[in-house]
Amino acid sequence: MSGQAPDAAAIERMAREAMSLIPEPFQSHLADVVLIVEEFADDETLDALGIEDPLDLTGLYHGRPIGEKSSFESGALPDRIHLYRVPILYEWATGGEMLERLVWHIVVHEVGHHFGLSDDDIHALEDMVE
């Protein structure tokens, strides 16, 4: 990478690779999830979450967990996973974990929210993939 920080496209490639490793029955429910890589979360998102430092948010799931969806809903925005490049790179630089592994961990965590999983269930999903 010639000494430059990975750009949004590189983070997105890592995230798509991570999503492809998630096993069934989860995998078949991810086709319609939109993946978005941005530099930082916007002020409205940070305020809604009560987060003061934008470096504290590396990823966020927007949508309704699968178990809460209704076939009567229409016109809703697609489910989205937002990854925030600068906070991810900051965590990578200060944490010592490989960047691909960090992105994978964030993606699995946000996918877990898509399925309405608890943190314990998300850790079990991570263990399944490892």
mmCIF file of C-alpha atoms in Angstrom:
data_model
loop_
_atom_site.group_PDB
_atom_site.id
_atom_site.type_symbol
_atom_site.label_atom_id
_atom_site.label_comp_id
_atom_site.label_asym_id
_atom_site.label_seq_id
_atom_site.Cartn_x
_atom_site.Cartn_y
_atom_site.Cartn_z
ATOM 1 C CA MET A 1 0.000 0.000 0.000
ATOM 2 C CA SER A 2 3.060 2.205 -0.298
ATOM 3 C CA GLY A 3 2.791 3.857 3.092
ATOM 4 C CA GLN A 4 -0.656 5.331 2.502
ATOM 5 C CA ALA A 5 -3.684 4.589 4.623
ATOM 6 C CA PRO A 6 -6.160 2.247 2.923
ATOM 7 C CA ASP A 7 -8.884 4.165 1.103
ATOM 8 C CA ALA A 8 -12.636 3.567 1.317
ATOM 9 C CA ALA A 9 -12.523 1.099 -1.587
ATOM 10 C CA ALA A 10 -9.922 -1.030 0.222
ATOM 11 C CA ILE A 11 -11.997 -1.054 3.427
ATOM 12 C CA GLU A 12 -15.081 -1.988 1.387
ATOM 13 C CA ARG A 13 -13.217 -4.904 -0.256
ATOM 14 C CA MET A 14 -12.197 -6.177 3.191
ATOM 15 C CA ALA A 15 -15.762 -5.804 4.452
ATOM 16 C CA ARG A 16 -17.257 -7.644 1.462
ATOM 17 C CA GLU A 17 -14.743 -10.451 1.972
ATOM 18 C CA ALA A 18 -15.746 -10.603 5.635
ATOM 19 C CA MET A 19 -19.436 -10.767 4.721
ATOM 20 C CA SER A 20 -18.748 -13.593 2.273
ATOM 21 C CA LEU A 21 -17.280 -15.696 5.103
ATOM 22 C CA ILE A 22 -20.429 -15.555 7.230
ATOM 23 C CA PRO A 23 -22.023 -19.017 7.155
ATOM 24 C CA GLU A 24 -25.558 -20.116 6.377
ATOM 25 C CA PRO A 25 -28.264 -19.669 7.483
ATOM 26 C CA PHE A 26 -27.096 -16.072 7.893
ATOM 27 C CA GLN A 27 -25.483 -15.663 4.470
ATOM 28 C CA SER A 28 -28.726 -15.961 2.492
ATOM 29 C CA HIS A 29 -30.181 -12.982 4.383
ATOM 30 C CA LEU A 30 -27.321 -10.600 3.563
ATOM 31 C CA ALA A 31 -27.848 -10.145 -0.190
ATOM 32 C CA ASP A 32 -30.004 -7.030 0.229
ATOM 33 C CA VAL A 33 -27.897 -5.367 2.935
ATOM 34 C CA VAL A 34 -26.177 -2.250 1.588
ATOM 35 C CA LEU A 35 -22.577 -1.698 2.659
ATOM 36 C CA ILE A 36 -21.461 1.929 2.924
ATOM 37 C CA VAL A 37 -17.962 3.157 3.815
ATOM 38 C CA GLU A 38 -17.732 6.767 4.963
ATOM 39 C CA GLU A 39 -14.926 8.780 6.539
ATOM 40 C CA PHE A 40 -16.837 9.444 9.802
ATOM 41 C CA ALA A 41 -20.381 9.167 11.123
ATOM 42 C CA ASP A 42 -22.310 12.403 10.643
ATOM 43 C CA ASP A 43 -23.110 14.699 13.565
ATOM 44 C CA GLU A 44 -26.769 13.641 13.609
ATOM 45 C CA THR A 45 -25.814 9.968 14.019
ATOM 46 C CA LEU A 46 -23.251 10.725 16.711
ATOM 47 C CA ASP A 47 -25.735 12.926 18.594
ATOM 48 C CA ALA A 48 -28.474 10.273 18.389
ATOM 49 C CA LEU A 49 -26.096 7.716 19.882
ATOM 50 C CA GLY A 50 -24.708 10.087 22.513
ATOM 51 C CA ILE A 51 -21.187 9.763 21.118
ATOM 52 C CA GLU A 52 -19.009 12.858 21.463
ATOM 53 C CA ASP A 53 -15.815 11.652 19.783
ATOM 54 C CA PRO A 54 -16.351 10.510 16.174
ATOM 55 C CA LEU A 55 -13.348 8.187 16.550
ATOM 56 C CA ASP A 56 -15.421 6.091 18.962
ATOM 57 C CA LEU A 57 -17.774 4.786 16.240
ATOM 58 C CA THR A 58 -16.307 2.339 13.718
ATOM 59 C CA GLY A 59 -19.510 0.826 12.373
ATOM 60 C CA LEU A 60 -23.289 1.017 12.610
ATOM 61 C CA TYR A 61 -26.235 -1.049 11.448
ATOM 62 C CA HIS A 62 -29.272 0.881 10.203
ATOM 63 C CA GLY A 63 -32.458 -1.079 9.740
ATOM 64 C CA ARG A 64 -34.847 -3.385 11.480
ATOM 65 C CA PRO A 65 -33.544 -6.731 12.661
ATOM 66 C CA ILE A 66 -34.869 -9.602 10.582
ATOM 67 C CA GLY A 67 -37.031 -10.949 13.425
ATOM 68 C CA GLU A 68 -38.838 -7.608 13.717
ATOM 69 C CA LYS A 69 -39.702 -7.225 10.026
ATOM 70 C CA SER A 70 -43.210 -7.578 8.699
ATOM 71 C CA SER A 71 -44.358 -8.587 5.238
ATOM 72 C CA PHE A 72 -46.765 -5.631 5.428
ATOM 73 C CA GLU A 73 -43.942 -3.090 5.441
ATOM 74 C CA SER A 74 -43.261 -1.304 2.207
ATOM 75 C CA GLY A 75 -41.274 1.711 1.151
ATOM 76 C CA ALA A 76 -38.680 1.249 3.884
ATOM 77 C CA LEU A 77 -35.039 2.014 3.183
ATOM 78 C CA PRO A 78 -32.843 -1.053 2.703
ATOM 79 C CA ASP A 79 -30.879 -2.326 5.675
ATOM 80 C CA ARG A 80 -27.440 -0.730 5.724
ATOM 81 C CA ILE A 81 -24.126 -1.361 7.390
ATOM 82 C CA HIS A 82 -22.036 1.788 7.680
ATOM 83 C CA LEU A 83 -18.310 1.490 8.245
ATOM 84 C CA TYR A 84 -16.380 4.589 9.256
ATOM 85 C CA ARG A 85 -12.913 4.553 7.704
ATOM 86 C CA VAL A 86 -11.019 7.055 9.867
ATOM 87 C CA PRO A 87 -12.129 5.550 13.218
ATOM 88 C CA ILE A 88 -11.318 2.077 11.860
ATOM 89 C CA LEU A 89 -7.845 3.220 10.852
ATOM 90 C CA TYR A 90 -7.374 4.928 14.221
ATOM 91 C CA GLU A 91 -8.340 1.744 16.090
ATOM 92 C CA TRP A 92 -6.033 -0.244 13.799
ATOM 93 C CA ALA A 93 -3.115 2.122 14.420
ATOM 94 C CA THR A 94 -3.575 2.146 18.188
ATOM 95 C CA GLY A 95 -4.704 -1.432 18.782
ATOM 96 C CA GLY A 96 -2.139 -3.581 17.028
ATOM 97 C CA GLU A 97 -4.679 -5.876 15.335
ATOM 98 C CA MET A 98 -4.371 -6.646 11.618
ATOM 99 C CA LEU A 99 -6.637 -4.344 9.618
ATOM 100 C CA GLU A 100 -8.440 -7.189 7.830
ATOM 101 C CA ARG A 101 -9.194 -8.826 11.184
ATOM 102 C CA LEU A 102 -10.469 -5.566 12.662
ATOM 103 C CA VAL A 103 -12.761 -4.912 9.674
ATOM 104 C CA TRP A 104 -13.981 -8.508 9.872
ATOM 105 C CA HIS A 105 -14.805 -8.105 13.572
ATOM 106 C CA ILE A 106 -16.729 -4.859 12.948
ATOM 107 C CA VAL A 107 -18.666 -6.362 10.029
ATOM 108 C CA VAL A 108 -19.635 -9.479 11.990
ATOM 109 C CA HIS A 109 -20.781 -7.291 14.872
ATOM 110 C CA GLU A 110 -22.989 -5.167 12.597
ATOM 111 C CA VAL A 111 -24.334 -8.243 10.781
ATOM 112 C CA GLY A 112 -25.237 -9.585 14.205
ATOM 113 C CA HIS A 113 -27.381 -6.506 14.785
ATOM 114 C CA HIS A 114 -29.080 -7.185 11.424
ATOM 115 C CA PHE A 115 -30.200 -10.497 12.897
ATOM 116 C CA GLY A 116 -31.107 -9.024 16.283
ATOM 117 C CA LEU A 117 -28.397 -11.042 18.032
ATOM 118 C CA SER A 118 -27.149 -10.306 21.524
ATOM 119 C CA ASP A 119 -23.464 -9.575 22.074
ATOM 120 C CA ASP A 120 -22.995 -13.172 23.330
ATOM 121 C CA ASP A 121 -24.623 -14.517 20.146
ATOM 122 C CA ILE A 122 -22.424 -12.226 18.036
ATOM 123 C CA HIS A 123 -19.324 -13.646 19.743
ATOM 124 C CA ALA A 124 -20.635 -17.180 19.032
ATOM 125 C CA LEU A 125 -21.064 -16.214 15.352
ATOM 126 C CA GLU A 126 -17.478 -14.948 15.294
ATOM 127 C CA ASP A 127 -16.325 -18.241 16.766
ATOM 128 C CA MET A 128 -18.211 -20.156 14.046
ATOM 129 C CA VAL A 129 -16.339 -18.283 11.327
ATOM 130 C CA GLU A 130 -12.876 -18.468 12.905
#
